[in-house]
Amino acid sequence: MKALILVGGFGTRLRPLTLSLPKPLVDFANKPMILHQIEALKEAGVDEVVLAINYQPEVMMRFLKDFEAKLGIKITCSQEREPMGTAGPLALARDKLVDGSGEPFFVLNSDVISEYPLKQMIAFHKSHGKEATIMVTKVEEPSKYGVVVMDDATGAVQRFVEKPQIFVGNKINAGIYLLSPQTVDRIELRPTSMEKEIFPAIAAEKQLFAMVLPGFWMDIGQPKDYITGLRLYLESIRRKSPEKLSIGAHVVGNVMIDPSARIGSGCLIGPDVAVGPDCVIEEGVRLSRCTVMRGAQIRKHSCVSGSIIGWHSKLGQWTRIENMTVLGEDVQVKDELYSNGGVVLPHKEIKTSILKPEIVM
Amino acid sequence: MSEESEKVVAVILVGGPTKGTRFRPLSLNVAKPLFPLAGQPMVQHPILACKKIENLAHIYLIGFYEDREFALYTSALSNELKVPVRYLKEDKPHGSAGGLYQFRDLILEEDPTDIIVLNCDVCCSFPLTDMLAFHRKCGGMGTILVKKVSPEVASEFGELVADSDSGELLHYAEKPETFVSDLINCGVYIFSPEIFIAIQDVKSARHDRAVLRRLTSFEALQSATKTLSADFIRLDQDILTPLAGKKKLYAYETQDFWEQIKVPGISLRCSALYLGQYRTTSPHLLAKSDSKGAIVSGDVYIHPSAKTHPSAKIGPNVSISANARIGPGVRLIGCIILDDVEIEENAVVMNAIIGWKSSLGRWARVQVKDLFNYSCVEPTGRYQGGGDYTTKLGITILGEGVSVEDEVVVINCIVLSHKTLNRSVHEEIIL
């Protein structure tokens, strides 16, 4: 079975992290974002994943060779020469997706993190027997998104409404689709939108069904949502595979610490924290609601909350980092400094406190 | 002394990527020495000045950027100038004198009588021929280019006291807190090969001192004692300062313009200064109004492959790089337009740097709050009128591939690469 992951874009909203790596390779819960999706697809029976990319293909390909070997799944790239929108890439990758077997294929949006109930999605798709299935998720403020108006009993999709002014429904497109091969015939090789052109056409023919996503859903394309997403993700791990979470006197709530990280005595870590491989957390450090990426070093008595510490960064002693601070790769913060929402570009040395949210180049 | 035996070697210190982040965001896309001013890479201006010296045997660029950043540039330039231009990569930063010392064998290979040393991020007229004549007449170990500035400006640089008759350097103070002199070190030097002996002496003295003091391993680790490291030697503080007053060094004063290009805002001013210099040195590089292209006002450089509409008005102080397209009714003032930029009808750009492949929609407006008048005399940002272009948001910078939609206004902003602006923004950094 095949799958297409729409990677696209420059990931500018996740800067400064995406100044060092393309977005799909930025770590989330201690592994590259795209690995979460590739693993979920493999588990659902997919044996070939196509990545639709248009930026830094060389960097992506190097990582992919690694994953291919480790996961035992075939990974290829389909490179857009110009932006193809959200549907165009399917037409571009037609030869890889449509193999004549008539099997449906998955399409995933790479910015999204969720529980990926893909086996259930396949079962639902088979049961209604129509052309396309789309995963939807319930949100509090639907008018920020494109709303999918559907029959709650059958799941039949009636129409799409982009950013509705009045309440028409609270289910939005979750960015996970299961499509029959003939859907690709509808898509011309030009910049095309799934939501605006293709899905409405399929819905009009009563061939589009929606399944409500059980569990959490988050678009982690920007730092604020990344941190919320981590909380939801760790909650879901607590329910499904709690053995993956860390335990100990120094842990409170849901925390994932990579086995190769070193934690000093007297630390208090959690809730909702991910500490990546080879990190060094010295004694007396407090971490809450934050991500510490691979190779970062946090020296004694520091306190980090609600922030993202980029790869190989170094925080001095007694530093206090909070309120959506995002440190890019290899940022050094001197002893005793304070950062309130600083957004710091890679390789920068911070020598004075950042008192209010600002970008530091 | 016959002319043939007076060989000259030039060394340009180009620094490296981690040395400073002050040239961001431009340095995120291109090595600072290669950023274009008045249509030519920053480092090309001192290189062309060196080329005017008779018997110039070799030009070396020393820095710690990766080799590949300069490989294409140096080989193309060597062919064009018919003088070998070579990039030498330091294994790690050794300081300005340390870098020179590391490559002393190469520099002295052709037995030069004089070694010109220049800092790449200096923008000036490089009066090397006259300075070399002065240096040879004085017969000292080194001659430093100096310029008289106001006392406030002087405190940001190295201040020199020189004898007004002989030009001998009497005293040197780096960024002093109190007034020492209004003559500053311009970062342009001419040395005799003796300079390497002076550097060697300092290295040995440091090593002996370290051994004598028997640094504890704790002290050795402290980065505050970096100056004690035998490896990191700065030209000004460690070599020249102690030599002042010993009849070894001389000062050569210039009245011409001088700037140090530390932040992107200053590069706009320096581009304007070099454009002004073209009037005397390379008038063929300056654009003129003609029937095929735009109306040109003041000093403007337009790359031959760029296309400008006849109804556009360009200048003063504008530099347009290769393949740019300037549409009808566009107005450009005091800006640098980089390669492949497309500017649509009636857009306006003032005091901004527009990055490679960016595009401005119709009636887009990219500018600063107060327009600068670049024909001021004081260096480094002090002048009449306008805002301070040396501050972080002093000018507007659009990175690579930025798209500004129709009618959008962008004022005093920095926009990183590949962003699309569909609403007006003021005084913001957009990542």
mmCIF file with all atom_site columns, N, CA and C in Angstrom, chain B residues 167-199:
data_model
loop_
_atom_site.group_PDB
_atom_site.id
_atom_site.type_symbol
_atom_site.label_atom_id
_atom_site.label_alt_id
_atom_site.label_comp_id
_atom_site.label_asym_id
_atom_site.label_entity_id
_atom_site.label_seq_id
_atom_site.pdbx_PDB_ins_code
_atom_site.Cartn_x
_atom_site.Cartn_y
_atom_site.Cartn_z
_atom_site.occupancy
_atom_site.B_iso_or_equiv
_atom_site.pdbx_formal_charge
_atom_site.auth_seq_id
_atom_site.auth_comp_id
_atom_site.auth_asym_id
_atom_site.auth_atom_id
_atom_site.pdbx_PDB_model_num
ATOM 1  N N  . GLY B 1 167 ? 55.357 61.834 11.013 1.00 0.00 ? 167 GLY B N  1
ATOM 2  C CA . GLY B 1 167 ? 54.315 60.820 10.876 1.00 0.00 ? 167 GLY B CA 1
ATOM 3  C C  . GLY B 1 167 ? 54.559 59.615 11.757 1.00 0.00 ? 167 GLY B C  1
ATOM 4  N N  . GLU B 1 168 ? 55.580 59.682 12.612 1.00 0.00 ? 168 GLU B N  1
ATOM 5  C CA . GLU B 1 168 ? 55.875 58.508 13.433 1.00 0.00 ? 168 GLU B CA 1
ATOM 6  C C  . GLU B 1 168 ? 54.747 58.236 14.412 1.00 0.00 ? 168 GLU B C  1
ATOM 7  N N  . LEU B 1 169 ? 54.421 56.976 14.596 1.00 0.00 ? 169 LEU B N  1
ATOM 8  C CA . LEU B 1 169 ? 53.380 56.592 15.535 1.00 0.00 ? 169 LEU B CA 1
ATOM 9  C C  . LEU B 1 169 ? 53.948 56.666 16.942 1.00 0.00 ? 169 LEU B C  1
ATOM 10 N N  . LEU B 1 170 ? 53.334 57.508 17.759 1.00 0.00 ? 170 LEU B N  1
ATOM 11 C CA . LEU B 1 170 ? 53.838 57.689 19.121 1.00 0.00 ? 170 LEU B CA 1
ATOM 12 C C  . LEU B 1 170 ? 53.067 56.862 20.144 1.00 0.00 ? 170 LEU B C  1
ATOM 13 N N  . HIS B 1 171 ? 51.752 56.711 19.887 1.00 0.00 ? 171 HIS B N  1
ATOM 14 C CA . HIS B 1 171 ? 50.935 56.041 20.896 1.00 0.00 ? 171 HIS B CA 1
ATOM 15 C C  . HIS B 1 171 ? 49.702 55.440 20.230 1.00 0.00 ? 171 HIS B C  1
ATOM 16 N N  . TYR B 1 172 ? 49.240 54.292 20.760 1.00 0.00 ? 172 TYR B N  1
ATOM 17 C CA . TYR B 1 172 ? 48.040 53.655 20.209 1.00 0.00 ? 172 TYR B CA 1
ATOM 18 C C  . TYR B 1 172 ? 47.152 53.215 21.361 1.00 0.00 ? 172 TYR B C  1
ATOM 19 N N  . ALA B 1 173 ? 45.867 53.518 21.278 1.00 0.00 ? 173 ALA B N  1
ATOM 20 C CA . ALA B 1 173 ? 44.919 53.050 22.303 1.00 0.00 ? 173 ALA B CA 1
ATOM 21 C C  . ALA B 1 173 ? 43.673 52.521 21.614 1.00 0.00 ? 173 ALA B C  1
ATOM 22 N N  . GLU B 1 174 ? 43.279 51.306 21.955 1.00 0.00 ? 174 GLU B N  1
ATOM 23 C CA . GLU B 1 174 ? 42.113 50.696 21.305 1.00 0.00 ? 174 GLU B CA 1
ATOM 24 C C  . GLU B 1 174 ? 40.845 51.065 22.079 1.00 0.00 ? 174 GLU B C  1
ATOM 25 N N  . LYS B 1 175 ? 39.885 51.682 21.424 1.00 0.00 ? 175 LYS B N  1
ATOM 26 C CA . LYS B 1 175 ? 38.590 52.066 22.013 1.00 0.00 ? 175 LYS B CA 1
ATOM 27 C C  . LYS B 1 175 ? 38.753 52.668 23.418 1.00 0.00 ? 175 LYS B C  1
ATOM 28 N N  . PRO B 1 176 ? 39.515 53.707 23.572 1.00 0.00 ? 176 PRO B N  1
ATOM 29 C CA . PRO B 1 176 ? 39.757 54.229 24.923 1.00 0.00 ? 176 PRO B CA 1
ATOM 30 C C  . PRO B 1 176 ? 38.512 54.918 25.477 1.00 0.00 ? 176 PRO B C  1
ATOM 31 N N  . GLU B 1 177 ? 38.379 54.898 26.793 1.00 0.00 ? 177 GLU B N  1
ATOM 32 C CA . GLU B 1 177 ? 37.218 55.538 27.415 1.00 0.00 ? 177 GLU B CA 1
ATOM 33 C C  . GLU B 1 177 ? 37.376 57.045 27.468 1.00 0.00 ? 177 GLU B C  1
ATOM 34 N N  . THR B 1 178 ? 38.639 57.491 27.631 1.00 0.00 ? 178 THR B N  1
ATOM 35 C CA . THR B 1 178 ? 38.891 58.944 27.644 1.00 0.00 ? 178 THR B CA 1
ATOM 36 C C  . THR B 1 178 ? 39.539 59.332 26.322 1.00 0.00 ? 178 THR B C  1
ATOM 37 N N  . PHE B 1 179 ? 39.537 60.618 26.028 1.00 0.00 ? 179 PHE B N  1
ATOM 38 C CA . PHE B 1 179 ? 40.069 61.069 24.750 1.00 0.00 ? 179 PHE B CA 1
ATOM 39 C C  . PHE B 1 179 ? 41.581 60.888 24.674 1.00 0.00 ? 179 PHE B C  1
ATOM 40 N N  . VAL B 1 180 ? 42.010 60.240 23.598 1.00 0.00 ? 180 VAL B N  1
ATOM 41 C CA . VAL B 1 180 ? 43.447 60.115 23.374 1.00 0.00 ? 180 VAL B CA 1
ATOM 42 C C  . VAL B 1 180 ? 43.829 60.902 22.119 1.00 0.00 ? 180 VAL B C  1
ATOM 43 N N  . SER B 1 181 ? 43.056 60.668 21.062 1.00 0.00 ? 181 SER B N  1
ATOM 44 C CA . SER B 1 181 ? 43.379 61.338 19.807 1.00 0.00 ? 181 SER B CA 1
ATOM 45 C C  . SER B 1 181 ? 42.162 61.295 18.896 1.00 0.00 ? 181 SER B C  1
ATOM 46 N N  . ASP B 1 182 ? 42.110 62.230 17.920 1.00 0.00 ? 182 ASP B N  1
ATOM 47 C CA . ASP B 1 182 ? 40.998 62.177 16.973 1.00 0.00 ? 182 ASP B CA 1
ATOM 48 C C  . ASP B 1 182 ? 41.411 61.503 15.670 1.00 0.00 ? 182 ASP B C  1
ATOM 49 N N  . LEU B 1 183 ? 42.571 60.854 15.698 1.00 0.00 ? 183 LEU B N  1
ATOM 50 C CA . LEU B 1 183 ? 43.016 60.107 14.521 1.00 0.00 ? 183 LEU B CA 1
ATOM 51 C C  . LEU B 1 183 ? 42.682 58.634 14.757 1.00 0.00 ? 183 LEU B C  1
ATOM 52 N N  . ILE B 1 184 ? 41.944 58.022 13.833 1.00 0.00 ? 184 ILE B N  1
ATOM 53 C CA . ILE B 1 184 ? 41.620 56.611 14.056 1.00 0.00 ? 184 ILE B CA 1
ATOM 54 C C  . ILE B 1 184 ? 42.325 55.688 13.069 1.00 0.00 ? 184 ILE B C  1
ATOM 55 N N  . ASN B 1 185 ? 42.485 54.452 13.521 1.00 0.00 ? 185 ASN B N  1
ATOM 56 C CA . ASN B 1 185 ? 43.097 53.379 12.734 1.00 0.00 ? 185 ASN B CA 1
ATOM 57 C C  . ASN B 1 185 ? 42.079 52.920 11.699 1.00 0.00 ? 185 ASN B C  1
ATOM 58 N N  . CYS B 1 186 ? 42.447 53.035 10.415 1.00 0.00 ? 186 CYS B N  1
ATOM 59 C CA . CYS B 1 186 ? 41.492 52.686 9.362  1.00 0.00 ? 186 CYS B CA 1
ATOM 60 C C  . CYS B 1 186 ? 41.508 51.215 8.968  1.00 0.00 ? 186 CYS B C  1
ATOM 61 N N  . GLY B 1 187 ? 42.380 50.421 9.592  1.00 0.00 ? 187 GLY B N  1
ATOM 62 C CA . GLY B 1 187 ? 42.392 49.009 9.245  1.00 0.00 ? 187 GLY B CA 1
ATOM 63 C C  . GLY B 1 187 ? 43.071 48.720 7.923  1.00 0.00 ? 187 GLY B C  1
ATOM 64 N N  . VAL B 1 188 ? 43.944 49.641 7.484  1.00 0.00 ? 188 VAL B N  1
ATOM 65 C CA . VAL B 1 188 ? 44.722 49.430 6.251  1.00 0.00 ? 188 VAL B CA 1
ATOM 66 C C  . VAL B 1 188 ? 46.185 49.632 6.626  1.00 0.00 ? 188 VAL B C  1
ATOM 67 N N  . TYR B 1 189 ? 47.023 48.650 6.327  1.00 0.00 ? 189 TYR B N  1
ATOM 68 C CA . TYR B 1 189 ? 48.419 48.709 6.776  1.00 0.00 ? 189 TYR B CA 1
ATOM 69 C C  . TYR B 1 189 ? 49.363 48.339 5.648  1.00 0.00 ? 189 TYR B C  1
ATOM 70 N N  . ILE B 1 190 ? 50.591 48.843 5.722  1.00 0.00 ? 190 ILE B N  1
ATOM 71 C CA . ILE B 1 190 ? 51.653 48.337 4.843  1.00 0.00 ? 190 ILE B CA 1
ATOM 72 C C  . ILE B 1 190 ? 52.821 47.971 5.757  1.00 0.00 ? 190 ILE B C  1
ATOM 73 N N  . PHE B 1 191 ? 53.293 46.736 5.624  1.00 0.00 ? 191 PHE B N  1
ATOM 74 C CA . PHE B 1 191 ? 54.370 46.262 6.488  1.00 0.00 ? 191 PHE B CA 1
ATOM 75 C C  . PHE B 1 191 ? 55.586 45.849 5.680  1.00 0.00 ? 191 PHE B C  1
ATOM 76 N N  . SER B 1 192 ? 56.738 45.871 6.320  1.00 0.00 ? 192 SER B N  1
ATOM 77 C CA . SER B 1 192 ? 57.908 45.210 5.760  1.00 0.00 ? 192 SER B CA 1
ATOM 78 C C  . SER B 1 192 ? 57.922 43.793 6.341  1.00 0.00 ? 192 SER B C  1
ATOM 79 N N  . PRO B 1 193 ? 58.665 42.891 5.699  1.00 0.00 ? 193 PRO B N  1
ATOM 80 C CA . PRO B 1 193 ? 58.657 41.502 6.186  1.00 0.00 ? 193 PRO B CA 1
ATOM 81 C C  . PRO B 1 193 ? 59.063 41.365 7.651  1.00 0.00 ? 193 PRO B C  1
ATOM 82 N N  . GLU B 1 194 ? 59.727 42.407 8.206  1.00 0.00 ? 194 GLU B N  1
ATOM 83 C CA . GLU B 1 194 ? 60.095 42.417 9.640  1.00 0.00 ? 194 GLU B CA 1
ATOM 84 C C  . GLU B 1 194 ? 58.907 42.155 10.551 1.00 0.00 ? 194 GLU B C  1
ATOM 85 N N  . ILE B 1 195 ? 57.700 42.431 10.066 1.00 0.00 ? 195 ILE B N  1
ATOM 86 C CA . ILE B 1 195 ? 56.523 42.326 10.933 1.00 0.00 ? 195 ILE B CA 1
ATOM 87 C C  . ILE B 1 195 ? 56.384 40.917 11.491 1.00 0.00 ? 195 ILE B C  1
ATOM 88 N N  . PHE B 1 196 ? 56.816 39.940 10.705 1.00 0.00 ? 196 PHE B N  1
ATOM 89 C CA . PHE B 1 196 ? 56.669 38.566 11.175 1.00 0.00 ? 196 PHE B CA 1
ATOM 90 C C  . PHE B 1 196 ? 57.607 38.287 12.344 1.00 0.00 ? 196 PHE B C  1
ATOM 91 N N  . ILE B 1 197 ? 58.736 38.974 12.360 1.00 0.00 ? 197 ILE B N  1
ATOM 92 C CA . ILE B 1 197 ? 59.634 38.828 13.513 1.00 0.00 ? 197 ILE B CA 1
ATOM 93 C C  . ILE B 1 197 ? 58.952 39.407 14.749 1.00 0.00 ? 197 ILE B C  1
ATOM 94 N N  . ALA B 1 198 ? 58.291 40.550 14.570 1.00 0.00 ? 198 ALA B N  1
ATOM 95 C CA . ALA B 1 198 ? 57.585 41.172 15.702 1.00 0.00 ? 198 ALA B CA 1
ATOM 96 C C  . ALA B 1 198 ? 56.500 40.229 16.229 1.00 0.00 ? 198 ALA B C  1
ATOM 97 N N  . ILE B 1 199 ? 55.786 39.588 15.314 1.00 0.00 ? 199 ILE B N  1
ATOM 98 C CA . ILE B 1 199 ? 54.720 38.670 15.750 1.00 0.00 ? 199 ILE B CA 1
ATOM 99 C C  . ILE B 1 199 ? 55.341 37.466 16.456 1.00 0.00 ? 199 ILE B C  1
#
